[in-house]
Amino acid sequence: MLNLEPYPLNLQSRPTSQRLAGAVQPASTPPGASDYSLVNSLEGVIEVALRNFGPEQAGLLRNDLISRLRAAGRAAAQPVNTPYINTIPPAAEPPYPGNRDLERRIKSLARWNAMAMVVNAQRDGAEVGGHISSYASMATLYEVAYNHFFRGGDKQWPADLVYFQGHTAPGNYARAFLEYRLEERDLHNFRRELAEGGGLSSYPHPYLMPDFWQFPTVSMGLGPILSIYQARFARYLKARGLLKTEEEPRVWAFVGDGESDEPETLGALTLAAREGLDNLTWVVNCNLQRLDGPVRGNGKIIQELEGIFHGAGWNVIKVIWGSSWDELFARDEWGLLQKRMDEALDGDFQKYTVAPGSYIRRHFFGKYPGLLRLVDHLSDNDLTRLVRGGHDPVKVYAAYKAAVEHKGGPTAILAKTIKGYGLGEAGEGRNISHQQKKMNEKELREFRARFDVPISDEDIVDTPFFRPARASRETKYLLERRRKLGGFVPKRQVKAAPLQTPRLEAFQELLKGSGAGEASTTKSFVRLLSVLARDPAMGRLVVPIIPDEARTFGMDPLFSQIGIYSSKGQLYEPVDKEAGFSFYRETKDGQILEEGITEAGSMASFVAAGTAYANHGVNLIPFYIYYSMFGPQRVGDLFWLAGDSRTKGFLLGATSGRTTLNGEGLQHQDGHSPLAASTIPTLCVYDPAFAYEVAAIVCDGMKRMFEDGEEIFYYLCLYNEGYPQPPMPPGCGEGIIKGLYKFQPGPGGKAHKAHILGSGSIIRSALRAQEILAARYDVSADVWSATSYKNLRNEALLAERWNMLHPAQPPRKPFVRQLLEAETGPFLAVSDYMKIVPDQIAKWVPGGLTTLGTDGFGRSETRANLRRFFENDAECAVLGVLHALAQRGAIPRDLVAQAIRDLNIDPEKAFPKIAAF
Ligand SMILES: Cc1ncc(C[n+]2csc(CCOP(=O)(O)OP(=O)(O)O)c2C)c(N)n1
Ligand SMILES: [Mg+2]
């Protein structure tokens, strides 16, 4: 869905002859006569095409010209840029619907209060930071939307989903204050969340302000990509009949121009165009600066972005110049103003912000005599007041209206603004602007005067907050506007009704074991998903998300069972139509989100689905299954964000385990994802060994999240090694969930006792070691399944902390200690992950813990060789137990030496963790 005609408005706005003349002719003399007639004939053709056939046909004409140039062997660039001018000409601007005067006053107060919050936050030695300049440049872009566009959720329509630029949060708080949603105390406690009565979080964090913020955006790039997948997710819900309202919500994303350098920002643009997401509007605040300096000092960020958005198929609306320029453009007979606009660099424009009018006259207008004459009637002071488009409500309103009315695809509004607008010498357009947090008295007075804030000379040094009375015209106006638009924004509300989730018995197939047959935990999970998808009540709420890896995990039968979502259905005949179960079935109401090779995009879908209980009023159960190596390691910040967003659902790191995934080598073999996942506070991390454990964990998770309403999510390691799956032993349910239970006691009648903790498929090393120890070394080893070291550790930490804080009360005993304290003999843990994963509980294991794990880079090898290399195979587990027994003096050291020989272990073998110490 490429946009075929980026030019027409410019063609209409100025004759070709003049534009070309501007390009070749520095002064106001007309170009040479022969060129002139040629140019005129070209112009005539274009005019005729436009008049008779419309812009689309005119676009075809242009394409034809390009084809002919190419055929003639001439290089012809595909135009993706339009001149540096507003996309919407003044004549096409709609009348402004609001009270400009009142809106300006409201906006000025929002500006003041936002600034005051940050300035106050630095007082009294607190120095807790904050940003003034980002919101200062964004204020008009927000206020026009607050007064005329953002829809709240109090009416019959769905609330807009708005991704606010993270650093502008003070502006959102200031707005909420004017709306009487927040009080002065809240503003005083900006960035003081531990203050009495709570405070306001630095940035949008739903975890910290769950009734206010919906979307965390402050990690640059994540808001933009989330917004695209959110808009697509609304379409998915609609197609599947899961939207609560007839209408779909509009998604807005406010993006920084510097933020556009993040790969996540621009990486999914084509999806939005391909899916025709006209429910999505981006507003890129092009203040030309980021933190350190200009975004493109030597270029033009707006032009660069326009090219990218156009190329990706977006509708682009440039809002460059405010109304005060309209008159100059109207008189720009020879296109010189346009030419100068096109050639001046962002670095120049930034300089014009801080320079006096005389500099602007000399440097910008003075380049061409004809251009200089254009501003003869304006004083130097007037020149500094030629406002940029993003600060002009009329231009912004026109752009928003055009964006929300645009059909067929997403719109990007590229709005030119000034960073730190209104701060004057305190930071307007300065390179230090982003970091400016303090204002001296003089600067405060200037700010007050510029925005006409009614604060007295005596009070100004205290930077007080100011809010008009409830009965004032301003308050009444803004509340009335919000009422008409359906209530406050942002607002997070959990409306979804709890689900009745299935009990464990529903998954008999996994509980009864596989008999002599073999199954991996991945295969077992896929069975579970397939059973769940058939559940009459829950089935349709399941959202499987896959980044082009379904076949790897044996999930292709789900293609035909529940279909792959495609907004277009399936317009072609799939090559594997005859393949029965597993043909690639795309359908308009398909359930699977097959995202292609994008872990970031898949996580964005996971978050959209896992927060639907709050953002769309419907409890959905996402299962995102992927190559575990490309999980928290690849897109860890999105995992973190999922926690912040209070996402619910299941993450399934398949092909887990450094030695279980054989052959694939260093980049694929994951020996650390549970560790990375453990860093996320609301993520429950499990490493199940058997099918019934997978079923028990998923069942319990569904109950906790969707029946009991806990805002947590799950990470499960899934392996691809097939082995006979045992039936669920009685009485192990609680242990599975808490993190540890005795799976198989060792045989009686042996001289020595020991314990081996195993998890995931590597529990098989423990079970085989149990046999060897009993048969050859007179040791009875109990094998335990450690399903969650994170759970065990957290529970123990909680108990310890309680004991520290309650010295006079009987101490609590951590679960893991309760479980193990009566046991005799040493403990060994064997894992397919780094040793630090089991070591998490070492402190509470009686007599300490010997650990075998997989520290180091993976290798391409067979499972057996990998396990010997990383020293977590059965023989190494035997050695570990014997070593521990010898250390306690239970057996002679010679026996250990003998075992090393018997078990064929090379004591001089390389240490797999070749690390720099
Ligand atoms: C991933 C990430 N990297 C770095 C930062 C630190 N940071 C915060 S704001 C900022 C500059 C933002 O510039 P821009 O996107 O142009 O927004 P503006 O404030 O100019 O509106 C930087 C580097 C961050 N928040 N997130
Ligand atoms: Mg910027």
mmCIF file of C-alpha atoms in Angstrom, residues 26 47 75 111 162-163 255 494 498 536 593 636 898:
data_model
loop_
_atom_site.group_PDB
_atom_site.id
_atom_site.type_symbol
_atom_site.label_atom_id
_atom_site.label_comp_id
_atom_site.label_asym_id
_atom_site.label_seq_id
_atom_site.Cartn_x
_atom_site.Cartn_y
_atom_site.Cartn_z
ATOM 1 C CA PRO A 26 19.035 33.152 -7.263
ATOM 2 C CA GLU A 47 -2.378 20.395 -14.440
ATOM 3 C CA ALA A 75 19.085 7.487 -13.321
ATOM 4 C CA ARG A 111 3.371 24.784 31.085
ATOM 5 C CA VAL A 162 -2.249 7.020 24.083
ATOM 6 C CA TYR A 163 1.479 6.395 24.272
ATOM 7 C CA VAL A 255 7.478 10.139 19.655
ATOM 8 C CA VAL A 494 -9.419 -3.098 34.987
ATOM 9 C CA PRO A 498 -12.538 -12.956 36.052
ATOM 10 C CA PRO A 536 -15.516 -24.414 25.106
ATOM 11 C CA LEU A 593 -0.387 -14.394 15.783
ATOM 12 C CA GLY A 636 15.136 -7.968 27.712
ATOM 13 C CA GLN A 898 38.897 -44.471 41.361
#
